[in-house]
Tab-separated table of C-alpha atoms in Angstrom:
chain	number	residue	atom	x	y	z
A	909	MET	CA	-3.149	9.153	-25.145
A	910	PHE	CA	-6.210	7.337	-23.796
A	911	ASN	CA	-9.683	8.212	-22.591
A	912	VAL	CA	-9.828	7.334	-18.908
A	913	THR	CA	-12.726	7.377	-16.465
A	914	VAL	CA	-12.112	7.469	-12.718
A	915	HIS	CA	-15.074	6.629	-10.487
A	916	GLY	CA	-14.589	8.438	-7.186
A	917	THR	CA	-12.875	11.753	-6.440
A	918	GLY	CA	-11.545	10.930	-3.007
A	919	TYR	CA	-7.869	10.796	-2.180
A	920	VAL	CA	-6.928	7.966	-4.553
A	921	GLY	CA	-9.345	8.901	-7.337
A	922	LEU	CA	-8.447	12.572	-7.521
A	923	VAL	CA	-4.685	12.009	-7.381
A	924	SER	CA	-4.880	9.202	-9.968
A	925	GLY	CA	-7.135	11.168	-12.308
A	926	ALA	CA	-5.049	14.329	-12.088
A	927	CYS	CA	-1.751	12.534	-12.679
A	928	LEU	CA	-3.113	10.521	-15.606
A	929	ALA	CA	-4.372	13.770	-17.143
A	930	GLN	CA	-0.998	15.395	-16.517
A	931	ALA	CA	0.539	12.608	-18.623
A	932	GLY	CA	-1.647	13.613	-21.590
A	933	ASN	CA	-4.722	11.408	-21.204
A	934	HIS	CA	-8.279	12.719	-21.320
A	935	VAL	CA	-9.699	11.946	-17.877
A	936	LEU	CA	-13.287	12.181	-16.702
A	937	CYS	CA	-13.781	11.857	-12.947
A	938	VAL	CA	-17.224	10.715	-11.801
A	939	ASP	CA	-18.645	11.318	-8.331
A	940	VAL	CA	-22.159	11.074	-6.904
A	941	ASP	CA	-21.586	14.154	-4.704
A	942	ALA	CA	-22.870	17.002	-6.891
A	943	ALA	CA	-21.621	19.733	-4.551
A	944	LYS	CA	-18.140	18.238	-4.534
A	945	VAL	CA	-18.101	18.007	-8.325
A	946	GLU	CA	-19.064	21.667	-8.627
A	947	ARG	CA	-16.282	22.658	-6.228
A	948	LEU	CA	-13.778	20.644	-8.235
A	949	LYS	CA	-14.935	22.286	-11.449
A	950	ALA	CA	-14.335	25.638	-9.760
A	951	GLY	CA	-10.809	24.608	-8.806
A	952	GLU	CA	-11.465	23.875	-5.118
A	953	ILE	CA	-9.477	20.862	-3.916
A	954	PRO	CA	-11.136	19.039	-0.987
A	955	ILE	CA	-7.912	17.542	0.384
A	956	TYR	CA	-4.442	18.872	1.103
A	957	GLU	CA	-1.768	17.126	-0.905
A	958	PRO	CA	1.422	18.909	-2.002
A	959	GLY	CA	1.419	19.629	-5.738
A	960	LEU	CA	-2.099	18.341	-6.387
A	961	GLU	CA	-3.909	21.667	-6.668
A	962	GLU	CA	-1.537	22.963	-9.322
A	963	ILE	CA	-1.921	19.819	-11.466
A	964	VAL	CA	-5.721	19.790	-11.177
A	965	LYS	CA	-6.030	23.453	-12.156
A	966	ARG	CA	-3.613	23.084	-15.068
A	967	CYS	CA	-5.335	19.973	-16.447
A	968	VAL	CA	-8.833	21.424	-16.013
A	969	ALA	CA	-7.717	24.542	-17.890
A	970	SER	CA	-6.291	22.411	-20.715
A	971	GLY	CA	-9.501	20.374	-20.973
A	972	ARG	CA	-7.743	17.082	-20.172
A	973	LEU	CA	-9.433	16.727	-16.760
A	974	LYS	CA	-13.186	17.029	-16.289
A	975	PHE	CA	-15.664	16.196	-13.547
A	976	THR	CA	-19.242	14.934	-13.717
A	977	THR	CA	-22.011	13.219	-11.775
A	978	ASP	CA	-23.251	11.433	-14.923
A	979	VAL	CA	-22.254	7.784	-14.560
A	980	ALA	CA	-23.490	6.894	-18.053
A	981	ASP	CA	-21.289	9.611	-19.527
A	982	GLY	CA	-18.369	8.267	-17.524
A	983	VAL	CA	-18.862	4.720	-18.788
A	984	ARG	CA	-19.102	5.927	-22.390
A	985	HIS	CA	-15.975	8.051	-22.059
A	986	GLY	CA	-13.199	5.805	-20.909
A	987	LEU	CA	-11.590	2.672	-22.298
A	988	PHE	CA	-10.195	2.365	-18.783
A	989	GLN	CA	-12.810	2.429	-15.997
A	990	PHE	CA	-10.938	2.998	-12.737
A	991	ILE	CA	-12.873	2.140	-9.580
A	992	ALA	CA	-11.381	4.376	-6.882
A	993	VAL	CA	-14.190	4.706	-4.359
A	994	GLY	CA	-13.895	4.272	-0.614
A	995	THR	CA	-13.859	0.900	1.145
A	996	PRO	CA	-14.598	1.897	4.742
A	997	GLU	CA	-14.167	-0.500	7.616
A	998	ASN	CA	-17.185	-2.479	8.779
A	999	GLU	CA	-17.771	-3.047	12.484
A	1000	ASP	CA	-16.170	-6.496	12.221
A	1001	GLY	CA	-13.035	-5.069	10.597
A	1002	SER	CA	-13.850	-6.231	7.075
A	1003	ALA	CA	-13.799	-3.884	4.082
A	1004	ASP	CA	-17.164	-2.490	3.023
A	1005	LEU	CA	-17.439	-3.126	-0.729
A	1006	ARG	CA	-20.844	-1.537	-1.298
A	1007	HIS	CA	-19.468	1.441	-3.195
A	1008	VAL	CA	-17.137	-0.712	-5.315
A	1009	LEU	CA	-19.949	-3.057	-6.334
A	1010	THR	CA	-22.329	-0.153	-6.969
A	1011	VAL	CA	-19.845	1.261	-9.484
A	1012	ALA	CA	-19.397	-2.183	-11.047
A	1013	ARG	CA	-23.173	-2.512	-11.407
A	1014	SER	CA	-23.379	0.938	-13.005
A	1015	ILE	CA	-20.669	0.035	-15.504
A	1016	GLY	CA	-22.586	-3.107	-16.444
A	1017	GLU	CA	-25.806	-1.144	-16.843
A	1018	HIS	CA	-24.248	1.405	-19.227
A	1019	LEU	CA	-21.622	-0.644	-21.065
A	1020	THR	CA	-21.765	-0.276	-24.853
A	1021	ASP	CA	-18.318	-1.492	-25.949
A	1022	TYR	CA	-15.152	-3.140	-24.625
A	1023	LYS	CA	-13.782	-1.688	-21.374
A	1024	ILE	CA	-10.991	-2.468	-18.952
A	1025	ILE	CA	-12.361	-2.217	-15.428
A	1026	VAL	CA	-9.526	-1.371	-13.036
A	1027	ASP	CA	-9.835	-2.029	-9.311
A	1028	LYS	CA	-7.798	0.840	-7.853
A	1029	SER	CA	-9.467	0.851	-4.434
A	1030	THR	CA	-7.844	-1.181	-1.690
A	1031	VAL	CA	-9.975	-4.321	-1.625
A	1032	PRO	CA	-9.829	-7.843	-0.151
A	1033	VAL	CA	-8.610	-10.802	-2.143
A	1034	GLY	CA	-11.386	-12.034	-4.395
A	1035	THR	CA	-12.952	-8.622	-5.042
A	1036	ALA	CA	-12.141	-8.706	-8.776
A	1037	ASP	CA	-14.201	-11.889	-9.044
A	1038	ARG	CA	-17.130	-10.110	-7.385
A	1039	VAL	CA	-16.729	-7.082	-9.671
A	1040	ARG	CA	-16.636	-9.329	-12.732
A	1041	GLU	CA	-19.784	-11.180	-11.658
A	1042	THR	CA	-21.593	-7.940	-10.761
A	1043	VAL	CA	-20.926	-6.524	-14.238
A	1044	ALA	CA	-21.920	-9.827	-15.844
A	1045	GLN	CA	-25.175	-9.888	-13.889
A	1046	ALA	CA	-26.064	-6.368	-15.023
A	1047	LEU	CA	-25.320	-7.342	-18.637
A	1048	ARG	CA	-27.448	-10.472	-18.358
A	1049	GLN	CA	-30.363	-8.380	-17.147
A	1050	ARG	CA	-29.956	-6.321	-20.314
A	1051	GLY	CA	-29.665	-9.429	-22.487
A	1052	SER	CA	-26.180	-8.339	-23.514
A	1053	THR	CA	-22.890	-10.249	-23.901
A	1054	LEU	CA	-20.438	-7.369	-24.338
A	1055	ALA	CA	-16.757	-8.091	-23.680
A	1056	TYR	CA	-14.831	-6.519	-20.816
A	1057	ASP	CA	-11.819	-7.291	-18.624
A	1058	VAL	CA	-11.247	-6.737	-14.919
A	1059	VAL	CA	-7.744	-6.051	-13.634
A	1060	SER	CA	-6.313	-5.248	-10.223
A	1061	ASN	CA	-4.079	-2.180	-10.015
A	1062	PRO	CA	-3.634	-1.336	-6.313
A	1063	GLU	CA	-2.416	2.115	-5.347
A	1064	PHE	CA	0.740	2.700	-3.306
A	1065	LEU	CA	0.371	6.408	-2.578
A	1066	LYS	CA	1.768	7.895	0.610
A	1067	GLU	CA	-0.287	10.790	1.928
A	1068	GLY	CA	1.896	13.864	1.750
A	1069	ALA	CA	3.847	12.474	-1.214
A	1070	ALA	CA	1.058	11.007	-3.355
A	1071	VAL	CA	1.696	13.060	-6.482
A	1072	ALA	CA	5.380	12.172	-6.461
A	1073	ASP	CA	4.540	8.522	-5.808
A	1074	PHE	CA	2.197	8.390	-8.808
A	1075	MET	CA	4.450	10.309	-11.166
A	1076	LYS	CA	7.621	8.417	-10.162
A	1077	PRO	CA	6.442	5.095	-8.743
A	1078	ASP	CA	8.644	2.433	-7.168
A	1079	ARG	CA	6.498	-0.199	-8.856
A	1080	ILE	CA	3.221	-0.527	-10.736
A	1081	ILE	CA	1.356	-3.699	-9.825
A	1082	VAL	CA	-1.083	-5.111	-12.380
A	1083	GLY	CA	-3.075	-8.248	-11.726
A	1084	SER	CA	-4.522	-9.506	-14.992
A	1085	GLU	CA	-5.679	-12.657	-16.747
A	1086	SER	CA	-5.977	-10.965	-20.162
A	1087	PRO	CA	-2.872	-10.406	-22.329
A	1088	ALA	CA	-4.705	-7.669	-24.252
A	1089	ALA	CA	-5.679	-5.797	-21.078
A	1090	THR	CA	-2.157	-6.214	-19.708
A	1091	GLU	CA	-0.627	-4.665	-22.823
A	1092	LEU	CA	-3.035	-1.711	-22.707
A	1093	MET	CA	-2.242	-1.158	-19.012
A	1094	ARG	CA	1.440	-1.198	-19.912
A	1095	GLN	CA	0.843	1.488	-22.545
A	1096	LEU	CA	-1.199	3.612	-20.122
A	1097	TYR	CA	1.573	3.557	-17.526
A	1098	GLU	CA	4.486	3.868	-19.962
A	1099	PRO	CA	4.963	7.617	-19.252
A	1100	PHE	CA	5.500	6.792	-15.570
A	1101	SER	CA	8.188	4.144	-16.102
A	1102	ARG	CA	10.422	5.568	-18.805
A	1103	SER	CA	13.741	5.021	-16.992
A	1104	HIS	CA	13.024	1.295	-16.654
A	1105	ASP	CA	10.007	-0.983	-16.724
A	1106	LYS	CA	8.351	-0.671	-13.320
A	1107	LEU	CA	5.238	-2.605	-14.253
A	1108	ILE	CA	4.983	-5.946	-12.439
A	1109	VAL	CA	2.351	-8.307	-13.816
A	1110	MET	CA	0.888	-11.091	-11.683
A	1111	ASP	CA	-2.351	-12.948	-11.204
A	1112	ILE	CA	-5.267	-10.909	-9.872
A	1113	ARG	CA	-5.486	-12.424	-6.395
A	1114	SER	CA	-1.766	-11.966	-5.813
A	1115	ALA	CA	-2.066	-8.312	-6.828
A	1116	GLU	CA	-4.955	-7.799	-4.418
A	1117	LEU	CA	-2.984	-9.376	-1.566
A	1118	THR	CA	0.167	-7.404	-2.419
A	1119	LYS	CA	-1.477	-4.147	-1.338
A	1120	TYR	CA	-2.527	-5.500	2.049
A	1121	ALA	CA	0.802	-7.275	2.522
A	1122	ALA	CA	2.754	-4.071	1.874
A	1123	ASN	CA	0.785	-1.977	4.357
A	1124	VAL	CA	0.783	-4.679	7.022
A	1125	MET	CA	4.538	-5.126	6.624
A	1126	LEU	CA	5.113	-1.394	7.172
A	1127	ALA	CA	2.679	-1.260	10.079
A	1128	THR	CA	4.503	-4.214	11.627
A	1129	LYS	CA	7.830	-2.372	11.499
A	1130	ILE	CA	6.263	0.623	13.259
A	1131	SER	CA	4.592	-1.426	15.986
A	1132	LEU	CA	7.724	-3.500	16.561
A	1133	MET	CA	9.801	-0.344	16.923
A	1134	ASN	CA	7.298	1.085	19.399
A	1135	GLU	CA	7.433	-2.168	21.352
A	1136	LEU	CA	11.234	-1.909	21.459
A	1137	ALA	CA	10.954	1.738	22.531
A	1138	ASN	CA	8.836	0.788	25.514
A	1139	ILE	CA	11.382	-1.872	26.488
A	1140	ALA	CA	14.265	0.594	26.043
A	1141	GLU	CA	12.554	3.135	28.268
A	1142	ARG	CA	12.259	0.645	31.106
A	1143	TYR	CA	15.928	-0.282	30.843
A	1144	GLY	CA	17.162	3.311	30.614
A	1145	ALA	CA	18.356	2.841	27.019
A	1146	ASP	CA	17.815	5.378	24.214
A	1147	ILE	CA	15.752	3.889	21.395
A	1148	GLU	CA	17.073	6.502	18.966
A	1149	GLN	CA	20.582	5.118	19.384
A	1150	VAL	CA	19.191	1.599	19.050
A	1151	ARG	CA	17.397	2.685	15.865
A	1152	ILE	CA	20.637	3.856	14.289
A	1153	GLY	CA	22.351	0.648	15.324
A	1154	ILE	CA	19.784	-1.678	13.780
A	1155	GLY	CA	19.016	0.527	10.780
A	1156	SER	CA	22.618	0.256	9.626
A	1157	ASP	CA	21.932	-3.403	8.900
A	1158	PRO	CA	20.859	-3.440	5.208
A	1159	ARG	CA	18.494	-6.320	5.963
A	1160	ILE	CA	16.540	-3.936	8.214
A	1161	GLY	CA	17.202	-0.431	6.867
A	1162	TYR	CA	16.083	2.904	8.306
A	1163	SER	CA	12.633	3.210	6.746
A	1164	PHE	CA	9.628	2.915	9.062
A	1165	ILE	CA	11.654	2.256	12.220
A	1166	TYR	CA	10.939	5.595	13.870
A	1167	PRO	CA	9.274	5.156	17.275
A	1168	GLY	CA	6.411	7.425	18.192
A	1169	CYS	CA	2.869	7.663	19.497
A	1170	GLY	CA	1.319	5.276	16.967
A	1171	TYR	CA	0.310	5.206	13.324
A	1172	GLY	CA	-2.992	6.451	11.929
A	1173	GLY	CA	-4.504	7.513	8.631
A	1174	SER	CA	-6.837	5.919	6.137
A	1175	CYS	CA	-4.650	2.947	5.188
A	1176	PHE	CA	-2.663	1.164	7.883
A	1177	PRO	CA	-5.381	0.821	10.576
A	1178	LYS	CA	-8.063	-0.185	8.078
A	1179	ASP	CA	-5.882	-2.526	6.050
A	1180	VAL	CA	-4.478	-4.293	9.109
A	1181	GLN	CA	-8.009	-4.903	10.346
A	1182	ALA	CA	-9.174	-6.021	6.902
A	1183	LEU	CA	-6.360	-8.560	6.576
A	1184	ILE	CA	-7.135	-9.950	10.040
A	1185	ARG	CA	-10.747	-10.389	8.986
A	1186	SER	CA	-9.858	-11.806	5.566
A	1187	ALA	CA	-7.543	-14.365	7.156
A	1188	SER	CA	-10.266	-15.330	9.602
A	1189	ASP	CA	-12.695	-15.828	6.721
A	1190	VAL	CA	-10.452	-18.563	5.313
A	1191	GLY	CA	-9.887	-20.153	8.713
A	1192	PHE	CA	-6.454	-18.728	9.537
A	1193	PRO	CA	-5.809	-16.815	12.788
A	1194	ALA	CA	-3.402	-14.000	11.811
A	1195	GLU	CA	-1.853	-13.722	15.274
A	1196	LEU	CA	1.096	-11.502	14.394
A	1197	VAL	CA	-1.102	-9.095	12.412
A	1198	GLY	CA	-3.488	-8.936	15.352
A	1199	ALA	CA	-0.600	-8.089	17.670
A	1200	VAL	CA	0.457	-5.256	15.364
A	1201	ASP	CA	-3.005	-3.741	15.716
A	1202	ARG	CA	-3.128	-4.149	19.502
A	1203	VAL	CA	0.342	-2.658	19.993
A	1204	ASN	CA	-0.636	0.374	17.936
A	1205	ASP	CA	-3.833	0.925	19.898
A	1206	ARG	CA	-1.822	0.804	23.110
A	1207	GLN	CA	0.874	3.098	21.747
A	1208	LYS	CA	-1.672	5.834	21.084
A	1209	THR	CA	-2.286	6.013	24.852
A	1210	VAL	CA	1.384	6.367	25.822
A	1211	LEU	CA	1.508	10.178	25.717
A	1212	PHE	CA	-1.527	10.548	27.954
A	1213	GLN	CA	-0.073	8.003	30.373
A	1214	LYS	CA	3.146	10.004	30.598
A	1215	ILE	CA	1.207	13.221	31.140
A	1216	THR	CA	-0.939	11.601	33.844
A	1217	GLU	CA	2.088	10.165	35.635
A	1218	HIS	CA	3.950	13.475	35.572
A	1219	PHE	CA	1.048	15.334	37.172
A	1220	LYS	CA	0.391	12.413	39.555
A	1221	GLY	CA	-3.125	12.033	38.211
A	1222	LYS	CA	-4.132	15.626	39.028
A	1223	LEU	CA	-5.168	16.767	35.575
A	1224	GLU	CA	-8.477	18.541	36.013
A	1225	GLY	CA	-8.243	22.229	35.168
A	1226	ARG	CA	-4.890	21.945	33.400
A	1227	THR	CA	-4.181	23.082	29.833
A	1228	LEU	CA	-2.086	21.312	27.236
A	1229	ALA	CA	-0.614	22.858	24.090
A	1230	LEU	CA	-0.693	20.426	21.159
A	1231	TRP	CA	1.555	20.871	18.159
A	1232	GLY	CA	0.253	18.713	15.329
A	1233	LEU	CA	-3.181	17.172	14.778
A	1234	ALA	CA	-2.912	15.344	11.437
A	1235	PHE	CA	-1.860	11.699	11.612
A	1236	LYS	CA	1.359	12.594	9.751
A	1237	PRO	CA	2.988	15.699	8.215
A	1238	ASN	CA	2.004	17.122	4.813
A	1239	THR	CA	-1.633	16.086	5.027
A	1240	ASP	CA	-4.811	17.319	6.679
A	1241	ASP	CA	-6.044	13.776	7.305
A	1242	MET	CA	-7.053	13.061	10.903
A	1243	ARG	CA	-8.491	9.603	10.424
A	1244	GLU	CA	-7.275	7.372	13.279
A	1245	ALA	CA	-4.846	10.136	14.290
A	1246	PRO	CA	-3.064	9.727	17.658
A	1247	SER	CA	-3.980	13.338	18.436
A	1248	ARG	CA	-7.638	12.339	18.643
A	1249	VAL	CA	-6.958	9.625	21.217
A	1250	LEU	CA	-4.922	12.075	23.285
A	1251	MET	CA	-7.425	14.919	23.120
A	1252	GLU	CA	-10.399	12.750	23.943
A	1253	ALA	CA	-8.631	11.215	26.944
A	1254	ALA	CA	-7.548	14.677	28.105
A	1255	TRP	CA	-11.057	16.093	27.837
A	1256	ALA	CA	-12.429	13.154	29.829
A	1257	ALA	CA	-9.956	14.068	32.576
A	1258	GLY	CA	-11.001	17.739	32.605
A	1259	VAL	CA	-8.040	19.074	30.589
A	1260	LYS	CA	-8.296	21.943	28.112
A	1261	ILE	CA	-6.520	21.757	24.755
A	1262	ARG	CA	-4.887	24.581	22.821
A	1263	ALA	CA	-3.876	23.168	19.431
A	1264	TYR	CA	-2.142	24.175	16.234
A	1265	ASP	CA	-1.604	22.286	12.973
A	1266	PRO	CA	-0.506	23.807	9.641
A	1267	GLN	CA	-3.276	22.047	7.669
A	1268	SER	CA	-5.756	20.213	9.925
A	1269	MET	CA	-7.514	23.030	11.768
A	1270	HIS	CA	-10.576	22.934	9.513
A	1271	GLU	CA	-10.759	19.142	9.770
A	1272	THR	CA	-10.488	19.300	13.566
A	1273	ARG	CA	-13.329	21.796	13.693
A	1274	ARG	CA	-15.392	19.590	11.385
A	1275	ILE	CA	-14.888	16.562	13.646
A	1276	TYR	CA	-15.322	18.185	17.058
A	1277	GLY	CA	-17.206	21.390	16.384
A	1278	GLU	CA	-16.985	24.308	18.771
A	1279	ARG	CA	-16.354	23.303	22.366
A	1280	PRO	CA	-15.105	25.255	25.397
A	1281	ASP	CA	-12.204	22.899	26.114
A	1282	LEU	CA	-10.682	23.193	22.619
A	1283	ALA	CA	-8.962	26.294	21.283
A	1284	LEU	CA	-7.675	26.095	17.713
A	1285	CYS	CA	-4.857	28.614	17.521
A	1286	ASP	CA	-3.408	30.554	14.607
A	1287	SER	CA	0.234	29.733	15.349
A	1288	PRO	CA	2.409	27.387	17.388
A	1289	GLU	CA	3.275	30.296	19.669
A	1290	ALA	CA	-0.372	31.105	20.344
A	1291	ALA	CA	-1.066	27.515	21.343
A	1292	LEU	CA	1.483	27.845	24.163
A	1293	GLU	CA	-0.321	30.714	25.903
A	1294	GLY	CA	-1.489	29.633	29.351
A	1295	ALA	CA	-0.488	25.993	28.824
A	1296	ASP	CA	1.018	23.783	31.505
A	1297	ALA	CA	2.940	21.645	28.991
A	1298	LEU	CA	3.694	21.293	25.296
A	1299	VAL	CA	2.851	18.008	23.562
A	1300	LEU	CA	4.277	17.378	20.082
A	1301	VAL	CA	2.083	14.868	18.250
A	1302	THR	CA	2.865	15.369	14.536
A	1303	GLU	CA	6.402	15.976	13.283
A	1304	TRP	CA	5.771	18.860	10.878
A	1305	GLN	CA	8.977	20.419	9.562
A	1306	GLU	CA	8.211	23.787	11.158
A	1307	PHE	CA	8.294	22.190	14.621
A	1308	ARG	CA	11.789	20.752	14.295
A	1309	SER	CA	13.844	23.807	15.258
A	1310	PRO	CA	11.675	25.879	17.589
A	1311	ASP	CA	12.646	28.855	19.709
A	1312	LEU	CA	13.170	27.009	22.985
A	1313	ASP	CA	13.549	30.201	25.021
A	1314	MET	CA	10.189	31.383	23.736
A	1315	ILE	CA	8.544	28.060	24.572
A	1316	LYS	CA	9.972	28.187	28.072
A	1317	ARG	CA	8.717	31.729	28.626
A	1318	LYS	CA	5.175	30.965	27.499
A	1319	LEU	CA	4.621	27.689	29.334
A	1320	SER	CA	3.737	27.790	33.023
A	1321	GLU	CA	6.262	24.981	33.462
A	1322	ALA	CA	9.221	24.053	31.232
A	1323	LEU	CA	7.634	20.738	30.357
A	1324	VAL	CA	7.585	18.973	26.972
A	1325	PHE	CA	6.162	15.640	25.818
A	1326	ASP	CA	7.694	14.709	22.467
A	1327	GLY	CA	5.553	12.052	20.805
A	1328	ARG	CA	7.831	11.758	17.758
A	1329	ASN	CA	11.322	12.069	19.262
A	1330	VAL	CA	11.946	15.174	17.191
A	1331	TRP	CA	13.997	17.027	19.774
A	1332	ASP	CA	17.297	16.089	21.371
A	1333	PRO	CA	16.932	15.361	25.101
A	1334	ARG	CA	20.348	16.865	25.835
A	1335	THR	CA	19.412	20.142	24.173
A	1336	MET	CA	16.099	20.244	26.004
A	1337	ALA	CA	17.875	19.583	29.293
A	1338	ARG	CA	20.421	22.306	28.580
A	1339	PHE	CA	17.552	24.771	28.202
A	1340	GLY	CA	16.074	23.620	31.483
A	1341	PHE	CA	13.150	21.532	30.192
A	1342	THR	CA	11.690	18.436	31.705
A	1343	TYR	CA	11.504	16.274	28.617
A	1344	TYR	CA	9.541	13.104	27.961
A	1345	GLY	CA	10.198	11.263	24.717
A	1346	ILE	CA	9.296	7.804	23.446
A	1347	GLY	CA	11.800	5.211	24.653
A	1348	ARG	CA	14.508	7.703	25.533
A	1349	GLY	CA	16.137	6.469	28.713
A	1350	ALA	CA	17.717	8.926	31.163
A	1351	SER	CA	20.975	6.962	31.186
A	1352	SER	CA	21.814	8.250	27.700
A	1353	VAL	CA	21.593	11.924	28.693
A	1354	LYS	CA	24.538	13.790	30.220
A	1355	PRO	CA	24.355	17.273	31.760
A	1356	ALA	CA	26.196	20.032	29.961
A	1357	ALA	CA	29.127	21.445	31.896
A	1358	GLY	CA	27.989	24.080	34.380
A	1359	LYS	CA	24.331	23.660	33.408
A	1360	PRO	CA	21.637	21.954	35.455
A	1361	LEU	CA	20.122	18.797	33.967
A	1362	ALA	CA	16.350	18.737	34.078
A	1363	ALA	CA	14.560	15.447	34.359
A	1364	VAL	CA	14.747	13.525	31.101
A	1365	VAL	CA	12.529	10.487	30.761
């Protein structure tokens, strides 16, 4: 059992703090947003993440998880000082470290005994050095020489599965130059690696790069698969059959090779850009990483291109039903979401949107406000009313087996654009739909006996 302080109650900070408290530690989460802290104290969770609300409420009730705006109290409390604040993207693509360094300065200003300062935020290589110097500078201004260590402990939490990822991690990366700090980190994480030792210790800069490398590797697989999907479509091949063929190779595997309408969220777009910028800062042109980013930007326009081509450019006055607004299922996060690119292009063309998402309706309203060309509907069925076509953007589980007869009755035309290849083109054709997927060539679709085959693209 340790005393732990987590600076920042965003996605990473709140999940990390709650899970560390669940393991028996006494955790104090610090945030400068007083209103947010009060909501958290009252049991209101500002993000949607399966399982998180239950853990927060249970740990708050037990007294193991507390929230405050008092930075000095936070620094006094924890042996471990986790920095888990945001690192938003600057205009040039680099990571904005202002919040990270502000926390580091605050720790230095209030330090009274030995602490382990843990960089949990996703940060560029070399950030630990800047954190260490920022703390040292604050101590020098106080005339103090207190001891402290800085370690890198990047997070690998998937939105929608973050609690499970923290509680049962694939690996725990610790970048450290201090044997004492390393051993204490090992003890802190021991409850999360009981079956076998999942803690991987390396030097700090390697740990910092590991986080970026992991996300860029996954983003690369997605962009490459989308590139292959676009090639398959032009040859009349079915990328879903290609996916199964290449995924069976254990060197490739099936993870992250699902074609679609582009990746989004708070990690991949930002981290790809940050690595491009970081590479440039040391004089290396990261050409492949840059291509990954460009392919993804282009892929987010594919659905609107298909819609425009189907209607021969005559879009003004039409209505589209959108199923899914979040960038992925099991989250309410709409940062860099493909749905935003689609909606904004549609509105510019004079199209009205009727949308439904199980979790992101409030976030959509926060981003776009009330506008006459956006109707946020209470159900998938309601979104179909008066629509000329259905566009599936996010592959929520509840969209996977819809009532196709109902969809056909409600739409003015039996027309579907499937941005995640959730539905089978043959089934859609059998029900009389014109179906557009991502990289699903018509040559792979056969008409059912005695049934007309609608256009499948």
